[in-house]
XYZ file of C-alpha atoms in Angstrom:
669
model
C -15.787 -14.981 -15.940
C -15.638 -15.217 -14.448
C -14.364 -15.177 -12.729
C -12.168 -13.244 -10.877
C -12.388 -10.442 -13.318
C -14.749 -9.745 -16.165
C -13.001 -8.796 -19.366
C -15.842 -6.640 -20.497
C -15.671 -4.437 -17.397
C -19.052 -2.945 -18.012
C -18.466 -1.993 -21.620
C -21.374 -2.651 -23.933
C -21.103 -4.685 -27.106
C -22.967 -2.948 -29.871
C -24.894 -5.962 -31.127
C -28.661 -6.141 -31.242
C -31.281 -8.533 -32.505
C -31.952 -6.695 -35.781
C -28.430 -7.710 -36.817
C -29.453 -11.354 -36.640
C -30.207 -12.618 -40.114
C -33.761 -13.379 -41.151
C -35.211 -16.847 -40.776
C -35.589 -18.530 -44.136
C -38.379 -20.956 -44.925
C -35.844 -23.784 -45.259
C -34.407 -23.073 -41.824
C -37.879 -22.872 -40.351
C -38.648 -26.393 -41.577
C -35.279 -27.956 -40.679
C -35.072 -26.998 -37.016
C -34.182 -30.288 -35.280
C -35.914 -31.581 -32.174
C -34.194 -30.741 -28.905
C -32.818 -34.272 -28.467
C -31.285 -34.156 -31.954
C -29.466 -30.922 -31.108
C -27.362 -32.822 -28.554
C -25.089 -35.311 -30.332
C -22.337 -37.738 -29.318
C -19.819 -35.998 -31.579
C -20.806 -32.654 -30.092
C -20.256 -33.918 -26.542
C -16.895 -35.422 -27.529
C -15.761 -32.113 -29.032
C -17.090 -30.277 -25.963
C -15.074 -32.513 -23.621
C -11.823 -31.924 -25.530
C -12.365 -28.181 -25.869
C -13.584 -27.904 -22.277
C -10.348 -29.464 -21.022
C -8.242 -27.084 -23.121
C -10.228 -24.045 -22.025
C -9.965 -25.116 -18.373
C -6.176 -25.188 -18.722
C -6.170 -21.737 -20.299
C -8.547 -20.352 -17.667
C -6.471 -21.711 -14.776
C -3.345 -20.190 -16.270
C -4.968 -16.769 -16.524
C -6.592 -17.090 -13.094
C -3.324 -18.056 -11.393
C -1.249 -15.350 -13.038
C -3.257 -12.161 -13.447
C -6.856 -12.946 -12.507
C -8.086 -11.439 -15.801
C -10.135 -13.886 -17.868
C -11.474 -12.598 -21.188
C -14.728 -13.945 -22.558
C -14.036 -17.121 -24.522
C -17.621 -17.645 -25.749
C -16.834 -16.598 -29.304
C -13.667 -18.710 -29.381
C -15.727 -21.698 -28.187
C -18.267 -21.161 -30.971
C -15.543 -20.808 -33.594
C -13.469 -23.809 -32.507
C -16.622 -25.900 -32.138
C -17.549 -25.115 -35.740
C -14.006 -25.905 -36.895
C -13.825 -29.240 -35.081
C -17.128 -30.735 -36.236
C -16.944 -29.280 -39.747
C -13.434 -30.666 -40.239
C -14.519 -34.067 -38.939
C -17.603 -34.281 -41.154
C -15.603 -33.121 -44.196
C -12.958 -35.779 -43.519
C -15.568 -38.542 -43.230
C -17.326 -37.348 -46.378
C -14.073 -37.626 -48.347
C -13.762 -41.210 -47.133
C -17.238 -41.948 -48.455
C -19.114 -42.011 -45.143
C -22.448 -40.276 -44.803
C -22.638 -37.803 -41.924
C -25.430 -36.029 -40.144
C -25.664 -32.335 -41.143
C -23.952 -29.953 -38.744
C -26.568 -27.391 -37.680
C -26.307 -24.077 -35.899
C -28.258 -25.625 -33.038
C -25.600 -28.298 -32.533
C -22.933 -25.605 -32.791
C -24.756 -23.627 -30.073
C -25.009 -26.680 -27.819
C -21.248 -27.289 -28.144
C -20.493 -23.668 -27.291
C -22.827 -23.806 -24.300
C -21.298 -27.037 -23.034
C -17.748 -25.676 -23.326
C -18.630 -22.398 -21.589
C -20.312 -24.282 -18.737
C -17.218 -26.480 -18.385
C -14.513 -23.809 -18.348
C -16.789 -21.464 -16.387
C -16.261 -23.669 -13.339
C -12.494 -23.258 -13.701
C -13.088 -19.502 -13.536
C -15.707 -19.347 -10.787
C -15.031 -22.525 -8.832
C -12.566 -20.903 -6.443
C -9.444 -22.636 -7.779
C -7.488 -19.422 -8.186
C -9.084 -17.660 -5.228
C -10.951 -19.147 -2.257
C -9.441 -22.658 -2.423
C -5.894 -21.334 -2.607
C -6.616 -18.789 0.121
C -7.093 -21.735 2.484
C -3.827 -23.507 1.722
C -0.648 -23.678 3.765
C 1.411 -21.679 1.272
C -0.886 -18.669 1.493
C -0.999 -19.038 5.288
C 2.822 -18.907 5.452
C 2.980 -16.099 2.894
C 0.842 -13.847 5.082
C 2.937 -14.782 8.121
C 2.546 -17.285 10.914
C 2.641 -14.503 13.517
C 0.112 -12.297 11.758
C -2.938 -11.706 14.032
C -5.949 -13.729 12.906
C -3.878 -15.932 10.588
C -4.176 -19.231 12.477
C -2.563 -22.551 11.600
C -5.925 -24.199 12.277
C -7.465 -22.238 9.391
C -5.588 -24.202 6.733
C -6.977 -26.677 4.222
C -4.784 -27.682 1.313
C -6.362 -28.452 -2.077
C -7.296 -32.085 -2.473
C -8.549 -33.636 -5.679
C -11.245 -35.669 -3.937
C -12.872 -32.972 -1.833
C -12.657 -30.410 -4.649
C -14.579 -32.693 -7.039
C -17.209 -33.420 -4.376
C -17.536 -29.703 -3.589
C -17.982 -28.844 -7.274
C -20.707 -31.463 -7.730
C -22.745 -30.372 -4.696
C -22.460 -26.628 -5.423
C -22.166 -26.040 -9.178
C -25.595 -27.300 -10.278
C -27.538 -25.191 -7.783
C -27.024 -21.962 -9.723
C -28.498 -23.519 -12.877
C -31.804 -24.170 -11.114
C -31.946 -20.824 -9.302
C -33.136 -18.735 -12.270
C -34.135 -21.153 -15.020
C -37.809 -20.439 -14.305
C -37.193 -16.757 -15.140
C -35.760 -17.365 -18.618
C -38.886 -15.971 -20.314
C -38.864 -12.890 -18.087
C -35.194 -12.184 -18.760
C -34.932 -13.086 -22.444
C -38.380 -12.427 -23.936
C -40.211 -10.017 -21.642
C -37.252 -7.918 -20.507
C -35.442 -8.338 -23.857
C -32.102 -8.011 -22.098
C -29.243 -7.686 -24.532
C -26.635 -10.063 -23.049
C -24.037 -8.640 -25.464
C -21.591 -11.581 -25.386
C -24.403 -14.073 -25.925
C -25.814 -12.015 -28.784
C -22.383 -11.589 -30.408
C -21.820 -15.355 -30.186
C -25.194 -15.952 -31.844
C -24.263 -13.581 -34.686
C -21.041 -15.541 -35.174
C -22.722 -18.965 -35.158
C -25.520 -17.842 -37.492
C -22.895 -16.449 -39.833
C -20.913 -19.698 -39.862
C -23.868 -21.668 -41.153
C -24.150 -19.726 -44.380
C -21.937 -20.151 -47.430
C -20.145 -16.843 -46.913
C -19.848 -17.435 -43.203
C -18.371 -20.900 -43.680
C -15.738 -19.495 -46.038
C -14.756 -16.790 -43.541
C -14.706 -19.366 -40.743
C -12.257 -21.469 -42.736
C -9.895 -18.519 -43.091
C -10.269 -17.727 -39.396
C -9.413 -21.313 -38.555
C -6.220 -21.165 -40.602
C -5.381 -17.936 -38.810
C -5.890 -19.608 -35.415
C -3.659 -22.525 -36.434
C -0.906 -20.186 -37.583
C -0.764 -18.093 -34.427
C -1.330 -21.093 -32.170
C 1.813 -22.636 -33.655
C 3.772 -19.398 -33.248
C 2.652 -19.038 -29.638
C 3.424 -22.677 -28.808
C 6.899 -22.510 -30.366
C 7.638 -19.193 -28.644
C 6.692 -20.598 -25.221
C 8.698 -23.783 -25.762
C 11.722 -21.757 -26.950
C 11.597 -19.611 -23.810
C 11.431 -22.733 -21.618
C 14.828 -24.004 -22.810
C 16.531 -20.913 -21.369
C 14.552 -20.609 -18.123
C 16.828 -22.902 -16.037
C 15.945 -23.702 -12.433
C 16.663 -20.333 -10.846
C 14.302 -17.422 -10.311
C 16.549 -15.090 -12.326
C 16.824 -17.225 -15.452
C 15.200 -16.756 -18.838
C 13.739 -14.049 -21.050
C 11.065 -13.260 -18.475
C 13.766 -11.743 -16.298
C 15.224 -9.414 -18.921
C 15.743 -6.165 -16.947
C 14.329 -3.684 -19.437
C 11.885 -3.367 -22.309
C 14.468 -4.862 -24.663
C 13.887 -8.088 -26.583
C 10.207 -7.310 -26.337
C 9.103 -10.037 -28.720
C 10.804 -12.665 -26.599
C 9.917 -11.198 -23.222
C 6.222 -10.765 -23.906
C 3.909 -13.631 -23.064
C 1.609 -14.566 -25.986
C -1.301 -15.215 -23.603
C -1.458 -11.634 -22.373
C -0.817 -10.137 -25.794
C -3.820 -12.200 -26.905
C -5.802 -10.878 -23.938
C -4.897 -7.382 -25.088
C -6.441 -8.134 -28.484
C -9.702 -9.336 -26.911
C -10.135 -7.064 -23.896
C -11.635 -3.592 -24.462
C -9.046 -0.896 -25.084
C -10.012 1.014 -21.955
C -9.299 -2.099 -19.837
C -5.807 -2.509 -21.314
C -5.028 1.177 -20.864
C -6.380 1.068 -17.313
C -4.085 -1.844 -16.466
C -1.115 0.088 -17.875
C -2.099 3.217 -15.926
C -2.355 1.140 -12.749
C 1.138 -0.222 -13.357
C 2.541 3.296 -13.860
C 0.815 4.703 -10.758
C 1.830 1.824 -8.502
C 5.249 0.660 -9.703
C 6.302 3.968 -11.209
C 5.353 6.320 -8.364
C 3.554 4.870 -5.325
C 5.791 1.931 -4.368
C 9.059 3.882 -4.882
C 7.649 6.694 -2.733
C 6.603 4.329 0.079
C 9.960 2.523 -0.153
C 11.706 5.810 0.627
C 9.976 5.742 4.041
C 11.249 2.286 4.984
C 12.366 2.435 8.597
C 9.737 5.053 9.427
C 6.430 3.784 8.044
C 7.456 0.129 8.401
C 10.570 -1.819 9.488
C 13.237 -1.731 6.794
C 14.443 -5.307 7.301
C 11.190 -7.088 6.435
C 10.918 -9.670 3.654
C 9.293 -9.083 0.276
C 6.135 -10.939 1.318
C 5.696 -9.541 4.843
C 2.317 -7.860 5.284
C 3.748 -5.423 7.831
C 5.960 -3.958 5.106
C 5.641 -2.789 1.497
C 3.820 -5.994 0.571
C 0.973 -5.023 2.902
C 0.505 -1.709 1.077
C 0.372 -3.556 -2.269
C -2.275 -6.018 -1.147
C -4.558 -3.725 0.830
C -4.536 -0.831 -1.629
C -5.417 -3.289 -4.395
C -8.239 -4.623 -2.192
C -9.503 -1.078 -1.652
C -9.697 -0.343 -5.373
C -11.431 -3.658 -6.082
C -13.941 -3.189 -3.261
C -14.678 0.399 -4.257
C -15.279 -0.556 -7.883
C -17.319 -3.617 -6.966
C -19.448 -1.809 -4.380
C -20.281 1.030 -6.761
C -21.295 -1.295 -9.593
C -23.232 -3.526 -7.216
C -25.294 -0.601 -5.885
C -25.731 0.760 -9.404
C -26.999 -2.505 -10.881
C -29.322 -3.249 -7.952
C -30.800 0.264 -8.113
C -31.276 0.111 -11.890
C -32.813 -3.349 -11.596
C -35.196 -2.248 -8.857
C -36.169 0.866 -10.800
C -36.934 -1.081 -13.973
C -38.915 -3.742 -12.171
C -41.035 -1.145 -10.380
C -41.464 1.269 -13.273
C -43.868 -0.876 -15.305
C -45.539 2.146 -16.864
C -42.378 3.205 -18.676
C -42.830 2.375 -22.330
C -39.505 3.580 -23.680
C -36.721 2.076 -21.599
C -33.448 3.877 -21.124
C -31.655 0.602 -20.571
C -29.478 -0.910 -23.318
C -32.187 -3.287 -24.542
C -33.628 -3.913 -27.952
C -36.441 -1.616 -29.065
C -38.968 -2.540 -31.726
C -37.939 -1.424 -35.170
C -40.460 0.804 -36.899
C -39.627 0.593 -40.581
C -40.847 -1.176 -43.722
C -39.438 -4.497 -42.535
C -40.958 -4.309 -39.056
C -43.700 -6.831 -39.824
C -41.141 -9.325 -41.166
C -38.965 -8.860 -38.091
C -41.966 -9.345 -35.819
C -42.803 -12.610 -37.591
C -39.203 -13.808 -37.202
C -39.239 -12.776 -33.566
C -42.437 -14.726 -33.012
C -40.900 -17.826 -34.580
C -37.864 -17.534 -32.312
C -40.118 -17.177 -29.300
C -42.121 -20.249 -30.307
C -38.955 -22.329 -30.683
C -37.574 -21.008 -27.418
C -40.782 -21.808 -25.514
C -41.691 -25.023 -27.326
C -39.744 -27.355 -25.037
C -40.360 -25.715 -21.700
C -38.746 -26.413 -18.362
C -41.504 -26.658 -15.735
C -41.337 -24.254 -12.829
C -41.979 -27.079 -10.362
C -38.976 -28.923 -11.763
C -36.708 -25.888 -11.345
C -37.967 -25.175 -7.823
C -37.727 -28.776 -6.641
C -34.288 -29.084 -8.228
C -33.040 -26.040 -6.372
C -34.500 -27.183 -3.043
C -33.204 -30.730 -3.451
C -29.697 -29.693 -4.472
C -29.576 -27.056 -1.732
C -30.529 -29.707 0.829
C -27.787 -32.057 -0.390
C -25.290 -29.207 -0.372
C -26.349 -28.060 3.106
C -25.699 -31.542 4.444
C -22.434 -32.115 2.558
C -20.485 -28.834 2.753
C -20.084 -28.879 6.576
C -18.355 -32.264 6.253
C -15.794 -30.654 3.916
C -15.505 -27.375 5.847
C -16.512 -28.032 9.498
C -16.472 -24.321 10.544
C -19.210 -23.608 7.964
C -22.193 -24.992 9.880
C -25.291 -26.281 8.130
C -27.462 -23.335 9.147
C -24.928 -20.917 7.632
C -24.995 -22.856 4.363
C -28.799 -22.706 4.472
C -28.574 -18.935 4.962
C -26.421 -18.672 1.830
C -28.970 -20.617 -0.215
C -31.809 -18.428 1.038
C -30.159 -15.217 -0.204
C -28.396 -16.675 -3.262
C -31.355 -16.515 -5.719
C -31.798 -12.779 -5.123
C -28.093 -12.102 -5.693
C -28.064 -14.433 -8.710
C -30.963 -12.480 -10.216
C -29.160 -9.167 -9.676
C -25.976 -10.514 -11.247
C -27.785 -12.067 -14.222
C -29.854 -8.925 -14.806
C -26.742 -6.769 -14.594
C -24.885 -9.033 -17.024
C -27.817 -8.722 -19.419
C -27.611 -4.948 -19.273
C -23.866 -4.333 -19.238
C -22.144 -7.679 -20.035
C -20.372 -7.288 -16.683
C -20.592 -10.129 -14.154
C -19.923 -9.178 -10.535
C -19.839 -12.711 -9.151
C -16.699 -12.107 -7.106
C -18.214 -8.973 -5.593
C -21.313 -10.869 -4.492
C -19.062 -13.641 -3.193
C -17.199 -11.122 -1.020
C -20.510 -10.208 0.592
C -20.919 -13.826 1.646
C -17.298 -13.940 2.801
C -17.589 -10.930 5.117
C -20.995 -11.946 6.513
C -20.018 -15.545 7.330
C -16.505 -14.687 8.582
C -17.903 -12.102 11.002
C -20.686 -14.459 12.177
C -18.318 -17.361 12.869
C -15.630 -15.190 14.463
C -12.057 -16.035 15.410
C -12.588 -19.773 15.801
C -12.821 -20.899 12.166
C -14.094 -17.691 10.609
C -11.397 -17.624 7.925
C -12.176 -21.081 6.534
C -15.940 -20.549 6.879
C -15.787 -17.194 5.103
C -13.644 -18.513 2.245
C -15.881 -21.553 1.783
C -18.940 -19.277 1.723
C -17.171 -17.156 -0.882
C -16.728 -20.226 -3.100
C -20.372 -21.267 -2.703
C -21.775 -17.835 -3.515
C -19.423 -17.197 -6.444
C -20.366 -20.492 -8.081
C -24.128 -19.877 -7.774
C -24.265 -16.308 -9.073
C -21.741 -16.974 -11.840
C -23.384 -20.099 -13.265
C -26.804 -18.406 -13.165
C -25.488 -15.492 -15.261
C -23.721 -17.859 -17.688
C -26.950 -19.824 -18.150
C -28.945 -16.714 -19.072
C -26.174 -15.574 -21.416
C -26.354 -18.915 -23.220
C -30.163 -18.851 -23.240
C -29.868 -15.607 -25.210
C -27.537 -17.296 -27.693
C -29.921 -20.221 -28.004
C -32.919 -17.949 -28.529
C -31.196 -16.150 -31.411
C -29.943 -19.355 -33.074
C -33.357 -21.100 -32.936
C -32.111 -23.577 -30.345
C -34.423 -25.260 -27.871
C -34.344 -23.980 -24.291
C -34.433 -27.586 -23.111
C -31.382 -28.543 -25.192
C -29.581 -25.489 -23.830
C -30.419 -26.429 -20.250
C -29.405 -30.068 -20.731
C -26.136 -29.007 -22.392
C -25.491 -26.705 -19.436
C -26.013 -29.656 -17.089
C -23.683 -31.854 -19.151
C -21.054 -29.125 -19.440
C -21.246 -28.467 -15.713
C -20.782 -32.183 -15.013
C -17.693 -32.140 -17.246
C -16.402 -29.050 -15.460
C -16.864 -30.680 -12.044
C -14.252 -33.239 -13.150
C -12.053 -31.438 -15.675
C -11.644 -28.184 -13.726
C -10.249 -29.890 -10.571
C -8.086 -32.261 -12.634
C -6.491 -29.515 -14.698
C -6.006 -27.396 -11.570
C -4.356 -30.366 -9.868
C -1.878 -30.480 -12.748
C -0.833 -26.907 -11.982
C -0.831 -27.522 -8.219
C 1.491 -30.536 -8.406
C 3.789 -29.218 -11.137
C 4.334 -25.561 -10.204
C 4.964 -23.439 -7.134
C 1.503 -21.904 -6.991
C 1.239 -18.756 -4.883
C 4.937 -17.882 -4.788
C 5.310 -14.074 -5.036
C 8.497 -14.575 -7.081
C 7.077 -17.194 -9.456
C 4.885 -16.947 -12.560
C 1.777 -18.277 -10.779
C 1.276 -15.711 -8.029
C -2.460 -16.452 -7.619
C -3.156 -12.825 -6.601
C -6.697 -13.324 -5.365
C -5.678 -16.055 -2.915
C -3.790 -13.632 -0.690
C -6.387 -10.901 -1.163
C -9.326 -13.104 -0.140
C -7.552 -14.575 2.896
C -6.701 -11.074 4.046
C -10.327 -10.050 3.538
C -11.472 -12.943 5.725
C -8.969 -11.953 8.430
C -10.085 -8.337 8.204
C -13.683 -9.452 8.660
C -12.648 -10.927 12.005
C -9.684 -8.912 13.296
C -10.111 -5.398 11.897
C -7.397 -3.024 10.636
C -5.205 -2.618 13.731
C -2.152 -4.424 12.332
C -1.783 -2.514 9.074
C 1.468 -0.592 8.403
C 1.649 3.124 9.112
C -0.609 5.275 6.879
C -1.807 2.123 5.067
C -5.401 2.545 6.236
C -5.430 6.197 5.141
C -4.100 5.250 1.694
C -6.673 2.450 1.436
C -9.500 4.853 2.258
C -8.187 7.316 -0.291
C -8.054 4.735 -3.087
C -11.468 3.333 -2.081
C -13.008 6.798 -2.415
C -11.072 7.356 -5.646
C -12.618 4.189 -7.116
C -16.105 5.437 -6.229
C -15.427 8.889 -7.701
C -13.913 7.494 -10.907
C -16.939 5.255 -11.451
C -19.289 8.145 -10.755
C -17.465 10.280 -13.310
C -17.742 7.466 -15.872
C -21.520 7.575 -15.455
C -22.228 11.323 -15.279
C -19.754 12.673 -17.850
C -20.766 12.525 -21.542
C -19.750 9.304 -23.248
C -17.336 10.978 -25.655
C -15.241 11.932 -22.605
C -16.095 9.134 -20.150
C -14.822 6.474 -22.537
C -11.303 7.708 -21.734
C -11.747 7.425 -17.940
C -9.937 4.338 -16.565
C -11.596 1.341 -14.902
C -10.549 1.103 -11.212
C -10.744 -2.690 -10.968
C -8.465 -3.066 -13.986
C -6.048 -0.555 -12.467
C -5.898 -2.607 -9.255
C -4.537 -5.786 -10.865
C -0.919 -4.619 -11.468
C -0.792 -2.993 -8.004
C -0.358 -6.475 -6.569
C 0.623 -8.741 -9.468
C 3.244 -6.568 -11.129
C 3.706 -4.410 -14.188
C 4.710 -7.109 -16.662
C 1.193 -8.071 -17.728
C 0.314 -4.412 -18.337
C 3.046 -4.181 -20.963
C 1.932 -7.367 -22.698
C -1.735 -6.360 -22.775
C -0.894 -2.862 -23.964
C 1.205 -4.342 -26.778
C -1.909 -6.277 -27.794
C -4.106 -3.183 -27.826
C -1.468 -1.203 -29.802
C -1.308 -3.983 -32.389
C -5.090 -3.941 -32.708
C -5.173 -0.120 -32.929
C -2.643 -0.069 -35.786
C -4.374 -2.980 -37.493
C -7.716 -1.150 -37.387
C -6.148 1.899 -38.992
C -4.558 -0.164 -41.770
C -7.505 -2.484 -42.511
C -10.538 -2.301 -40.216
C -12.403 -5.113 -42.007
C -9.541 -7.588 -41.571
C -9.077 -6.585 -37.943
C -12.768 -7.221 -37.234
C -12.660 -10.591 -38.991
C -9.350 -11.934 -37.673
C -8.427 -10.177 -34.403
C -10.410 -12.701 -32.366
C -8.827 -15.573 -34.270
C -5.298 -14.239 -33.705
C -6.030 -13.707 -30.012
C -7.502 -17.199 -29.658
C -4.451 -18.707 -31.354
C -1.999 -16.864 -29.106
C -3.911 -17.761 -25.934
C -4.485 -21.395 -26.931
C -0.890 -21.980 -28.075
C 0.573 -20.682 -24.834
C -2.044 -22.632 -22.883
C -1.294 -25.875 -24.723
C 2.412 -25.504 -23.867
C 1.418 -25.585 -20.198
C 0.589 -29.300 -20.541
C 4.031 -30.557 -21.697
C 5.674 -28.020 -19.365
C 3.737 -29.431 -16.407
C 4.571 -33.017 -17.393
C 8.294 -32.142 -17.606
C 8.093 -30.485 -14.209
C 6.286 -33.448 -12.621
C 9.083 -35.770 -13.808
C 11.742 -33.292 -12.541
C 13.045 -32.536 -16.029
C 14.522 -29.042 -15.810
C 15.292 -26.648 -18.674
C 18.834 -27.321 -19.932
C 20.012 -23.681 -19.996
C 19.855 -20.828 -17.508
C 20.271 -17.568 -19.370
C 21.042 -14.811 -16.877
C 20.967 -11.044 -17.438
C 23.095 -8.860 -15.207
C 25.144 -5.653 -15.208
C 28.531 -5.544 -16.893
C 31.377 -6.163 -14.431
C 34.273 -3.805 -15.012
C 37.761 -5.279 -14.833
């Protein structure tokens, strides 16, 4: 995701190809042609699910910036939707086309491509960093923050931008699918795990388990939806109303947000604990300590969102942690990639890839592997087609983007497209090794380069636009390879996967802006006191300003603290790599720690509640937790996300909650 933040955070999913079930003779004969794998009912289901997942992704992006992988949820809900529909028609006496794992894979791919644009399209980051609200939040008198560098979101230009940018990443690496999937045998853990799930669904036992998982999703979706709607009735029209403003850890079941409890169930335990540790360090110690020096380190009478005060420390220290973590992982992945590409004589790779299995079943596995390779390569995508597609789309984009963002000249856009394939390869290769996408980190490279090249006159807008272009390319390229891995393991055609990616991307170019526009018109996006703080908007605009103006206007000791936390992020990552795994697995993730520094501590509590629930559940019944934790999490996230739609409609029509429940200290008589 991606997004702003990858839920996996570099953790590896222990799933490998030997866990994929054997290919039966019946399956070998019934593999449909690539055109038959893409169906009208599948596209209809993909459109509905893509819209829902876009809403959920925007909500997460605008609140905390943490977006867990929803690939498995897409595969599960896709199976549920089509299976329920075909069963219903069968009971009415209609004959239906069999629902295959290939069609299930195409639906999952289409949905991921659609909601992926909501995560990587810049809606919660670069687009919002350009708007007037973020400009005013930073301060009209802040050096480098010019009124001319403002462009508010517009439905028309956002859709055009998505269409001219989003498809380029799909063509950048499609010619390397054989190198990445077959020759390199990269794991792509999320893609492999999704394939295991889909293959399991299309067996008798798997279908039975899927039915129980579906009932579980429905149950917790209803609970989450009712909980969110109940909280709305008491939230009033003031900032201090409702359960979300309860001043302690009391009423925890009402105060907690189901979305983030669900995230806690999905995200790795170390991520949840890192977020909690970041909240304790920042809100428990660092901010109270800095506040004691108000009047000395910074003027005491500044507002809560003034960058020359405490707010500046929050933003820039968070930036330092994120940059330190991103830079370390970027250098690490590029160096590992370069080493593996050059070291062709190494026969036993130390990377987390699949090794050949030398046992009594090795010949059978090799035969199955060969069949998968034949299916995967049967309907090829010509290299000339991929190359011409990239060049053609890049030319259209180079001509169009400067009309949307005039400071980003055509030759700067061309520069981005010249370096994008190399960065997309690094990101896709790294995602195949570690399941961690660093699209935002690569996008920051483009931001700093373009902002510094353009300078004071338009550098902020140019840098932010470049950030959006680069993030879209490297993210969609990694998503495509992830889905190619799923398709390879489910005997799906590479051509059907590529076409479904194109169709899903086309859906996302429309649905992602539309669903974002719903949030933009209904809620106060970017308000530091509201639920939709859009943390990366402020961070990215400040990065663009820093790329032009430097650090001269930071509060006292802020630069020293930033340097300290930047170095700390590098050291922590280094320790995670050099210390034995049995110890390093307890070392926190710096990027996860950085989120509550700026956003607040509330999400840390919710996510930690989720990880505690999962921990206890695993101790009571590990099998049930493995089977149903994802379903419970999906239900909680989807239910809370669905409530966003009626909530937004009520807000658009100025229908306010009827009750303002206020919590305050007891007044003595």
